[in-house]
CSV table of N, CA and C in Angstrom, one decimal:
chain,number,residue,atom,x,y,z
J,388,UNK,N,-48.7,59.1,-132.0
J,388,UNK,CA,-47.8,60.2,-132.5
J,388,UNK,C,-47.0,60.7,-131.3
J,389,UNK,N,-45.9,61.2,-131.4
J,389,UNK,CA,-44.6,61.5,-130.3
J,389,UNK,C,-45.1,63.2,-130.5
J,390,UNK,N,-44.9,63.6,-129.0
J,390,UNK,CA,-45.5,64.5,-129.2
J,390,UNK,C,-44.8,65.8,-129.8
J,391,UNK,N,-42.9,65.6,-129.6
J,391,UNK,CA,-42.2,66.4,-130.5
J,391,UNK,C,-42.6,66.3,-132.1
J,392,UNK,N,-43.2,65.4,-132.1
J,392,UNK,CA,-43.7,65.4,-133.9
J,392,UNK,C,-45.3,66.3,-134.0
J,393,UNK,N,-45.6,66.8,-133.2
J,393,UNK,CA,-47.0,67.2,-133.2
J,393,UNK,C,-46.9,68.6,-133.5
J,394,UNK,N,-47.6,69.5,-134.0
J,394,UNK,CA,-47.9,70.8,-134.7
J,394,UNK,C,-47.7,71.7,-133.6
J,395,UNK,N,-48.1,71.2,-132.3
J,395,UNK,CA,-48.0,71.9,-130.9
J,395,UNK,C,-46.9,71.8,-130.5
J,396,UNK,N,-45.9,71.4,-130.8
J,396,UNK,CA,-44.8,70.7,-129.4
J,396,UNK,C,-44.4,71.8,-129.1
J,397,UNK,N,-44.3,73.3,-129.9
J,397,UNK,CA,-43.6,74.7,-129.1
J,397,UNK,C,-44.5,75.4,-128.0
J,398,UNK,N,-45.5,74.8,-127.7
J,398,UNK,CA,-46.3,75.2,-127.4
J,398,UNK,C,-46.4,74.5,-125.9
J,399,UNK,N,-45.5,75.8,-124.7
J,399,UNK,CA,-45.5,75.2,-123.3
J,399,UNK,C,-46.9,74.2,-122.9
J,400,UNK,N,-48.3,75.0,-123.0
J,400,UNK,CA,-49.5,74.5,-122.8
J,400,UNK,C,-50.0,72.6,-122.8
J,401,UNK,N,-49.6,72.9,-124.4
J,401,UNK,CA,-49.7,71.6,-124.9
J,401,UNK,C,-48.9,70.9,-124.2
J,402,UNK,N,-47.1,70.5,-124.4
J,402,UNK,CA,-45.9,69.9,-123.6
J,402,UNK,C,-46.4,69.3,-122.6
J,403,UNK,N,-46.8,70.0,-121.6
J,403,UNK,CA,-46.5,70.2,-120.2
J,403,UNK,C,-47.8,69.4,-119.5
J,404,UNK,N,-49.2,69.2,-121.0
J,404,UNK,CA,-50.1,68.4,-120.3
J,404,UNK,C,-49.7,66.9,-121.1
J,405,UNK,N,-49.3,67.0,-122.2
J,405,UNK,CA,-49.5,65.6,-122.9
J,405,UNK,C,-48.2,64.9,-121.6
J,406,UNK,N,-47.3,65.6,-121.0
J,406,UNK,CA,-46.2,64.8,-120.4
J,406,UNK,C,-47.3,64.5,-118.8
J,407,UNK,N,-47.9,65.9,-118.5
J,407,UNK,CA,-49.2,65.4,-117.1
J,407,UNK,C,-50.1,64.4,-117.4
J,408,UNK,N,-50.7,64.1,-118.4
J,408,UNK,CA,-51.0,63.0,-118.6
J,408,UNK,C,-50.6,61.6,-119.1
J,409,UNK,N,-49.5,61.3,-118.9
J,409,UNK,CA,-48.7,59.9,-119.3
J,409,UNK,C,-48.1,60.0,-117.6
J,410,UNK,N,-48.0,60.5,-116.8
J,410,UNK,CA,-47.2,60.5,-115.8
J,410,UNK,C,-48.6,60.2,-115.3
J,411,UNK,N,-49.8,60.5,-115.1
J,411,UNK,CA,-51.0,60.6,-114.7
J,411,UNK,C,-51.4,58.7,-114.8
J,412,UNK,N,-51.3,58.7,-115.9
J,412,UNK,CA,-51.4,57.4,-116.4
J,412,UNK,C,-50.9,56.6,-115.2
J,413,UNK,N,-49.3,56.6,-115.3
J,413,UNK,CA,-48.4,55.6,-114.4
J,413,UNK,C,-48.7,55.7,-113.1
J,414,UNK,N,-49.1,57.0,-112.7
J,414,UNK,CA,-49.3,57.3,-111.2
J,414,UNK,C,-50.8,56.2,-110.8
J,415,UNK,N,-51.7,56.6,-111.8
J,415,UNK,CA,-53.2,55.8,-111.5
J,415,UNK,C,-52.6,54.6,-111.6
J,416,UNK,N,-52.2,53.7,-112.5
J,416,UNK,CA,-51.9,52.2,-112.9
J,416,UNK,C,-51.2,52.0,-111.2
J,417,UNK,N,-50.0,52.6,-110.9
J,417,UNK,CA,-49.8,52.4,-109.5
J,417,UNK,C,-50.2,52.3,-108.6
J,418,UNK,N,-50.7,53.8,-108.1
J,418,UNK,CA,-51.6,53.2,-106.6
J,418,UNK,C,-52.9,52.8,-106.3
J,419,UNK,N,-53.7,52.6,-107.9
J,419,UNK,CA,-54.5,51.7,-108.0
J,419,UNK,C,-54.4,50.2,-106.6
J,420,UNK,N,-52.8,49.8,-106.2
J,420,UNK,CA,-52.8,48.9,-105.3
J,420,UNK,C,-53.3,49.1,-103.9
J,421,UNK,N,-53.6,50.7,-103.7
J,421,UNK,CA,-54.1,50.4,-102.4
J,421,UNK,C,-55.7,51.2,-102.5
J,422,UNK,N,-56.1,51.1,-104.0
J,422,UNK,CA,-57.6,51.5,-103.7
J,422,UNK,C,-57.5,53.0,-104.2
J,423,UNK,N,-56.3,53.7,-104.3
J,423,UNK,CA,-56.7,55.4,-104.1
J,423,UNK,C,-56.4,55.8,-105.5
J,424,UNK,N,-56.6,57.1,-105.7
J,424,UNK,CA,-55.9,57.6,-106.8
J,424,UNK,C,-55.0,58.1,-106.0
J,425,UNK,N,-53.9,59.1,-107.1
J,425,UNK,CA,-52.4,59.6,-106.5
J,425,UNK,C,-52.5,61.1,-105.8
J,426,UNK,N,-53.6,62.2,-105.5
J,426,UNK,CA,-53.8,62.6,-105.3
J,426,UNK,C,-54.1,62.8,-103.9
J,427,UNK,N,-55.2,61.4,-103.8
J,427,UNK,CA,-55.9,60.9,-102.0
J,427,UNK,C,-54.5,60.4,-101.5
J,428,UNK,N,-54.0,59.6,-102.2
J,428,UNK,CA,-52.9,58.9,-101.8
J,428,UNK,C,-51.9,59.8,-101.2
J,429,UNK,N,-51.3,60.8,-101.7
J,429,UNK,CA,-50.6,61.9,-101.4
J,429,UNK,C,-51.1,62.9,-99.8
J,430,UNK,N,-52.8,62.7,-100.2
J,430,UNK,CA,-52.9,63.9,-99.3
J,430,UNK,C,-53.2,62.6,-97.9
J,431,UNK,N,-53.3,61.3,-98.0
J,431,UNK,CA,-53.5,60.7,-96.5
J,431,UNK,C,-51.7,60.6,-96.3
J,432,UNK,N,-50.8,60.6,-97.0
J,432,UNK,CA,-49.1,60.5,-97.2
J,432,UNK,C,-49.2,61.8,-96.0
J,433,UNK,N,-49.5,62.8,-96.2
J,433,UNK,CA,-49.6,64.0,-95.8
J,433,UNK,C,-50.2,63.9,-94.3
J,434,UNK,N,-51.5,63.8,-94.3
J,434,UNK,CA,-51.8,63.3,-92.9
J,434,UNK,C,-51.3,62.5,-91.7
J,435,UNK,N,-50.5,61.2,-92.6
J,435,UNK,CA,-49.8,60.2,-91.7
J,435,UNK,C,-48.9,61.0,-91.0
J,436,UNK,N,-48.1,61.8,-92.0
J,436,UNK,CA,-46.8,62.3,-91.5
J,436,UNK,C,-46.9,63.3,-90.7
J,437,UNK,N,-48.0,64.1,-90.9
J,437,UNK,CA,-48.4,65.1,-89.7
J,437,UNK,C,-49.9,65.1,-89.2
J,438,UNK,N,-49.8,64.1,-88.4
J,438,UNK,CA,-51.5,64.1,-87.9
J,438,UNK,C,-52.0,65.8,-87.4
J,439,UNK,N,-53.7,65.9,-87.8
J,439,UNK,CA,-53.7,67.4,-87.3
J,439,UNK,C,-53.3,68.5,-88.1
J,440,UNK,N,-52.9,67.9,-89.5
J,440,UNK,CA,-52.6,68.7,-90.4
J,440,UNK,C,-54.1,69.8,-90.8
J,441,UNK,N,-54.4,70.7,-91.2
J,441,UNK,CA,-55.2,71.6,-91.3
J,441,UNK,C,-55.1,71.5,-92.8
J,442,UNK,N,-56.7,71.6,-93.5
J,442,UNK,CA,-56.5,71.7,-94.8
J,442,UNK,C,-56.1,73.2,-95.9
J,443,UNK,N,-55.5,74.4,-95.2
J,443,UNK,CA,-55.2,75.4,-95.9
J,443,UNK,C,-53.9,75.1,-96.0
J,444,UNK,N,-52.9,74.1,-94.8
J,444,UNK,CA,-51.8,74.3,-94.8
J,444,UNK,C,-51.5,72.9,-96.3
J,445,UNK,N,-52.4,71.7,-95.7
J,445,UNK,CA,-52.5,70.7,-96.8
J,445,UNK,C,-52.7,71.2,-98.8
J,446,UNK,N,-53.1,72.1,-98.5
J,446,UNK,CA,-53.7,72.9,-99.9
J,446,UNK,C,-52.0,73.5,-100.3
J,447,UNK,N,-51.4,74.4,-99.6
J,447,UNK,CA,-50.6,75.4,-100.0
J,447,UNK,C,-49.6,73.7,-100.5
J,448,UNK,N,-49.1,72.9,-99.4
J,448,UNK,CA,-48.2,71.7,-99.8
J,448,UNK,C,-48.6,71.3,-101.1
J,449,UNK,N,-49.5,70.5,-101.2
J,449,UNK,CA,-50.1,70.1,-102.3
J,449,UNK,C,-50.2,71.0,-103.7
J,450,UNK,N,-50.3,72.1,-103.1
J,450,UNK,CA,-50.7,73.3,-104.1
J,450,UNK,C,-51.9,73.1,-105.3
J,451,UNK,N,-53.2,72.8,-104.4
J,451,UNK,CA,-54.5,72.5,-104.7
J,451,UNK,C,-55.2,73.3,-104.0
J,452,UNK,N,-56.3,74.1,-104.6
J,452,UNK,CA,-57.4,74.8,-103.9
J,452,UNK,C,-57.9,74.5,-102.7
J,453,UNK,N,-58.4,75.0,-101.8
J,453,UNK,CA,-59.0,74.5,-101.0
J,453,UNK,C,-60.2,73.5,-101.1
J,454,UNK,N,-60.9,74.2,-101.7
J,454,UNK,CA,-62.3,73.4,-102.5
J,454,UNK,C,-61.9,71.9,-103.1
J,455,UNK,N,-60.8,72.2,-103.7
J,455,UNK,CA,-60.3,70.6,-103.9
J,455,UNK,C,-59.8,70.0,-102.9
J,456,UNK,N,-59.2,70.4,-101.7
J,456,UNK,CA,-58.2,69.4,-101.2
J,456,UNK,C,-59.7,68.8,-99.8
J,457,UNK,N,-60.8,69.7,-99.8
J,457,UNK,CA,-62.0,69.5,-99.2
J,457,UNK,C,-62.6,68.2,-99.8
J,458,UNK,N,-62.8,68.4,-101.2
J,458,UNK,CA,-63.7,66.9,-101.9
J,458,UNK,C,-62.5,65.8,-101.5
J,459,UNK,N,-61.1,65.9,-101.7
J,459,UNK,CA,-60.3,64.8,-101.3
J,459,UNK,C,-60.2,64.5,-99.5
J,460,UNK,N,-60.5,65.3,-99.0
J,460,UNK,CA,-60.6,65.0,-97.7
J,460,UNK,C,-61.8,64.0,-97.6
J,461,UNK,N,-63.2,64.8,-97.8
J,461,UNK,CA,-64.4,64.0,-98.2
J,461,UNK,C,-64.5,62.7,-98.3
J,462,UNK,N,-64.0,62.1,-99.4
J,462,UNK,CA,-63.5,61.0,-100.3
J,462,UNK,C,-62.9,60.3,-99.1
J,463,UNK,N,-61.5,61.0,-98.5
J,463,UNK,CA,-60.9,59.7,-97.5
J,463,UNK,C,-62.1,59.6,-96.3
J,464,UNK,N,-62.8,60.3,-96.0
J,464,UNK,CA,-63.8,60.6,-94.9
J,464,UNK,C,-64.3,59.3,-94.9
J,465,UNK,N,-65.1,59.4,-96.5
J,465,UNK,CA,-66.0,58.2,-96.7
J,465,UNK,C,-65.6,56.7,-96.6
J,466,UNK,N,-64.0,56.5,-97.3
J,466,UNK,CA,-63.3,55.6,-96.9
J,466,UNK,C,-63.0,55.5,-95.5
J,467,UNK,N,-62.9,55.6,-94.7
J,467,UNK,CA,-62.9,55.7,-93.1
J,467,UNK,C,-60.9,56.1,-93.0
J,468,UNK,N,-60.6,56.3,-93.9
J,468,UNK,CA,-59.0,56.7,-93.7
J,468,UNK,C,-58.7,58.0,-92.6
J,469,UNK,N,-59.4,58.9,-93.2
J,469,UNK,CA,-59.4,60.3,-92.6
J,469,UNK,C,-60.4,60.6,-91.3
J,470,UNK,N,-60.2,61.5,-90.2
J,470,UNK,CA,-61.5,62.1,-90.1
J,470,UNK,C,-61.1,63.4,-89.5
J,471,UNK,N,-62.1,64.4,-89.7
J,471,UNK,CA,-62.3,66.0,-89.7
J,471,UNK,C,-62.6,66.2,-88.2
J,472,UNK,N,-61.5,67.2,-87.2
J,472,UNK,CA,-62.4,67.8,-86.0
J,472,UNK,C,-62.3,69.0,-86.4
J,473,UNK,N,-63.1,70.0,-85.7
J,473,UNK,CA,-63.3,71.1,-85.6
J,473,UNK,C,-63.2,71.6,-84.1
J,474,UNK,N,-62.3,72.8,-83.5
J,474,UNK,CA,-62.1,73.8,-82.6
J,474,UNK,C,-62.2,74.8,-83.0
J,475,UNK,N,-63.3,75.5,-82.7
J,475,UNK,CA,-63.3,76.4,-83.5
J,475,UNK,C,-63.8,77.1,-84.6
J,476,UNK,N,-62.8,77.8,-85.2
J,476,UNK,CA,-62.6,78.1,-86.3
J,476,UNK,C,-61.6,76.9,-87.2
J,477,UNK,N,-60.8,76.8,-86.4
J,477,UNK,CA,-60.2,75.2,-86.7
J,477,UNK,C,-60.1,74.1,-87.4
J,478,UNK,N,-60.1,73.5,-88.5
J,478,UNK,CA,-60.4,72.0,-88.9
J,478,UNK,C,-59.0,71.6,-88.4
J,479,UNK,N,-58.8,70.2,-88.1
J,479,UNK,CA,-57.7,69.4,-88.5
J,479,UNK,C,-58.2,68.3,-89.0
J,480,UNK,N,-56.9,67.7,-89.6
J,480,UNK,CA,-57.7,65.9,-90.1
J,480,UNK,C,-56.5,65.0,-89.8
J,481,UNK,N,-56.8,63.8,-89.3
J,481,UNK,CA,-56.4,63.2,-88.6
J,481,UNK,C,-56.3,61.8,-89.2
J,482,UNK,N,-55.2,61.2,-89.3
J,482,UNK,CA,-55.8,59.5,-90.0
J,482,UNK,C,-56.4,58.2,-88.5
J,483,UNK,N,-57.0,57.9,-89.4
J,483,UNK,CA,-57.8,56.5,-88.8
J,483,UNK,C,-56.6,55.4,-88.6
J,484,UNK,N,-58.0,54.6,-87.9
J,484,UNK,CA,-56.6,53.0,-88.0
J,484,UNK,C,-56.5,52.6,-89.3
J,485,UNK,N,-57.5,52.9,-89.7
J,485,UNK,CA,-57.8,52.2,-91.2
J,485,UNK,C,-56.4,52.9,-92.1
J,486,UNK,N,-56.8,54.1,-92.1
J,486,UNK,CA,-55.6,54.7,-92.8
J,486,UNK,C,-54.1,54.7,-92.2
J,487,UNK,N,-53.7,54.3,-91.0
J,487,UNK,CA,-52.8,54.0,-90.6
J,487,UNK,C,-52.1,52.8,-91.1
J,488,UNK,N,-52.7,51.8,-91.5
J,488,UNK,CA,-52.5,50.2,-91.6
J,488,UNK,C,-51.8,50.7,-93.1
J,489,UNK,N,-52.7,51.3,-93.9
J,489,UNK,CA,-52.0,51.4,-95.4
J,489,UNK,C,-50.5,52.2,-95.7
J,490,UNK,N,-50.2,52.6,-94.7
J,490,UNK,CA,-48.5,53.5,-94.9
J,490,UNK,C,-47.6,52.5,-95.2
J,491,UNK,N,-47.7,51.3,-95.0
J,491,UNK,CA,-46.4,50.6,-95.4
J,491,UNK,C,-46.9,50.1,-97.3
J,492,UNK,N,-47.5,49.7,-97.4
J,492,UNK,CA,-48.2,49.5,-98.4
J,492,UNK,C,-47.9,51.3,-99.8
J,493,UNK,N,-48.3,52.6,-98.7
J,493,UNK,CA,-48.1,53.2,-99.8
J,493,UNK,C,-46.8,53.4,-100.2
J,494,UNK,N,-46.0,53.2,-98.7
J,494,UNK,CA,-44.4,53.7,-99.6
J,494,UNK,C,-44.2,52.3,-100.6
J,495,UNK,N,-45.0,51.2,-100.3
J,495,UNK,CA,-44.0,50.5,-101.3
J,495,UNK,C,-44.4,50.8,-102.7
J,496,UNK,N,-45.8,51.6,-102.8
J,496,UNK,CA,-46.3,52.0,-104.4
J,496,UNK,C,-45.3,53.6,-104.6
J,497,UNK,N,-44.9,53.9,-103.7
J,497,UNK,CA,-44.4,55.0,-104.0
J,497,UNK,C,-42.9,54.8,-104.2
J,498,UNK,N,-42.3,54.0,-103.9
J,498,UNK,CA,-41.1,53.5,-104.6
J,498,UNK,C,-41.1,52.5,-105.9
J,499,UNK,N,-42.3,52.1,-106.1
J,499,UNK,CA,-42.3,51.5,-107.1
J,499,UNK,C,-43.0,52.5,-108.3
J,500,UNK,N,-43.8,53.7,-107.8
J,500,UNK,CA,-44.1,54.8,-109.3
J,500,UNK,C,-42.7,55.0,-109.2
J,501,UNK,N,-41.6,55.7,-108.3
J,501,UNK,CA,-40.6,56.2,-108.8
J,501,UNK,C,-39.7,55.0,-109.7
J,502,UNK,N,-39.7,54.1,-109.2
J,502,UNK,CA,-38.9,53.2,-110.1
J,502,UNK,C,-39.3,53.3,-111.8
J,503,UNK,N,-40.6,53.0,-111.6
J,503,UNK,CA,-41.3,53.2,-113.0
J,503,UNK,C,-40.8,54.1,-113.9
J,504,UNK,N,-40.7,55.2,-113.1
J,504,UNK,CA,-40.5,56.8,-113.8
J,504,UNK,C,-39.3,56.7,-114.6
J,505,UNK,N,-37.9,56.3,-113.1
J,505,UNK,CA,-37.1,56.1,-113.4
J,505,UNK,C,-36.2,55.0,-114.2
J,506,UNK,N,-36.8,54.0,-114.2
J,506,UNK,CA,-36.3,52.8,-115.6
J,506,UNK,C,-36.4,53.2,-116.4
J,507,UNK,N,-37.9,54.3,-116.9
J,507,UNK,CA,-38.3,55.0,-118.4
J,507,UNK,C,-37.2,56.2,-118.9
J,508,UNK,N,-36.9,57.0,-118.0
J,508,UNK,CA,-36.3,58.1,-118.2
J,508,UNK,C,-35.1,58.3,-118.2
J,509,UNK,N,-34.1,57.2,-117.3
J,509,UNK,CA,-33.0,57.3,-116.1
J,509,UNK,C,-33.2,57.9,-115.2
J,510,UNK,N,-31.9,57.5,-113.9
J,510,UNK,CA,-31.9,57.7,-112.8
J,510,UNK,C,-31.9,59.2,-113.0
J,511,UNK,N,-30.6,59.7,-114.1
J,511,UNK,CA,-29.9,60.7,-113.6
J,511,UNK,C,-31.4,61.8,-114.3
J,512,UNK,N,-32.0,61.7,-115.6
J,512,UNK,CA,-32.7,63.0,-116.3
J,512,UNK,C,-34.0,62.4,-115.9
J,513,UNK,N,-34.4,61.3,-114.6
J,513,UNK,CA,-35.3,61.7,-114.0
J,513,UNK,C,-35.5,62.8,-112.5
J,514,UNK,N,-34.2,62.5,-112.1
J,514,UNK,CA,-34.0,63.7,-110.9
J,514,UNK,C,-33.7,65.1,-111.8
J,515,UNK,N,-33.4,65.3,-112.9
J,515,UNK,CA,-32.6,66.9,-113.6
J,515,UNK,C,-34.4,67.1,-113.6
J,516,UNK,N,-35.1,66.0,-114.4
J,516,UNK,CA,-36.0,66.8,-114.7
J,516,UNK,C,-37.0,67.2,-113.5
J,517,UNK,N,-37.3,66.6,-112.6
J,517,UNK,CA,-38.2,66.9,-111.1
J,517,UNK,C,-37.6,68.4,-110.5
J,518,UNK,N,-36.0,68.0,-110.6
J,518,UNK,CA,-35.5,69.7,-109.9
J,518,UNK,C,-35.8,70.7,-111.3
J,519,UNK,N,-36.1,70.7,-112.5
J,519,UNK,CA,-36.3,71.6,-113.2
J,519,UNK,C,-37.3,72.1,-113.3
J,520,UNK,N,-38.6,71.1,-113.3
J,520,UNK,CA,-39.9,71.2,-113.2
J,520,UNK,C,-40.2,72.2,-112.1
J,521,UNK,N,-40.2,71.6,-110.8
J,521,UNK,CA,-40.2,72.5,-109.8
J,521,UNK,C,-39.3,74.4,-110.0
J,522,UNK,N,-38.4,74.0,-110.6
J,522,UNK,CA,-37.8,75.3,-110.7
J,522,UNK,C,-38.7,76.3,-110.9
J,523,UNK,N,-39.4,75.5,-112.5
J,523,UNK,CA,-40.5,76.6,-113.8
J,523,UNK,C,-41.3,76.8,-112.8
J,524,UNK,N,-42.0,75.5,-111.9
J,524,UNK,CA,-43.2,75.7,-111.8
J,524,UNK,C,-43.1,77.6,-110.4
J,525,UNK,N,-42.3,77.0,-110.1
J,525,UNK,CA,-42.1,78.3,-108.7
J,525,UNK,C,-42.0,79.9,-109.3
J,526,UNK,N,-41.2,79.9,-110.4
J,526,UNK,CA,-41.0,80.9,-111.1
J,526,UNK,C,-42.8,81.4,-112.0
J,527,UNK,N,-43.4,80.4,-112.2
J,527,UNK,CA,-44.5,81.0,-112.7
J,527,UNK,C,-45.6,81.4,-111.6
């Protein structure tokens, strides 16, 4: 069933997960290629680009709890991607060789989810909708 045909569709709650989970869908089917889900994937994306990133600052980017962006640090720990120092009061996380080797690999999953998105949607009401999304989500 289409979800505009469903008893719910006025209903922000409902919309906004049945559309997080088909997007959820394509994102897992994708970076399935390098082993992660899109979340690890994102937060070692994160690390690459700024080694020494701190996970309160990684949390607020992401905009994931602490406690979560901790079990995904964890996770890459175990994978040998990541690893945690402490100064302090201080964490940073830092990527490995291991997780260094995978950045060319993830941009290419990461231009090929956007492709995905964007063959389904178009070019043009897949960009209206990302800058709208973001719009709601900032306002709420």
């Amino acid at each position: 069933m289409k979800s505009s045909n469903s008893r719910f569709n006025k209903c922000l709650y409902f919309s906004t997960n049945a559309l997080a989970r088909k997007v959820e869908k394509i994102a897992v089917e994708n970076w399935k290629k390098v082993g992660l889900s899109p979340s690890h994937a994102y937060l070692l994306m994160m690390v690459l680009e700024n080694p020494g990133a701190q996970p309160g600052c990684i949390a607020d980017e992401m905009q994931l709890t602490p406690s979560t962006i901790t079990r995904l640090i964890e996770k890459l720990e175990e994978k040998k991607l990541v690893i945690r120092t402490t100064e302090g009061k201080i964490t940073n996380v830092y990527p490995t060789p291991k997780g260094k080797e995978l950045l060319p690999k993830m941009k290419v999953c990461m231009g090929e989810f956007t492709k995905t998105y964007t063959d389904i949607l178009g070019a043009d009401e897949s960009m209206r909708m990302v800058q709208n999304i973001n719009k709601l989500t900032d306002k709420l």
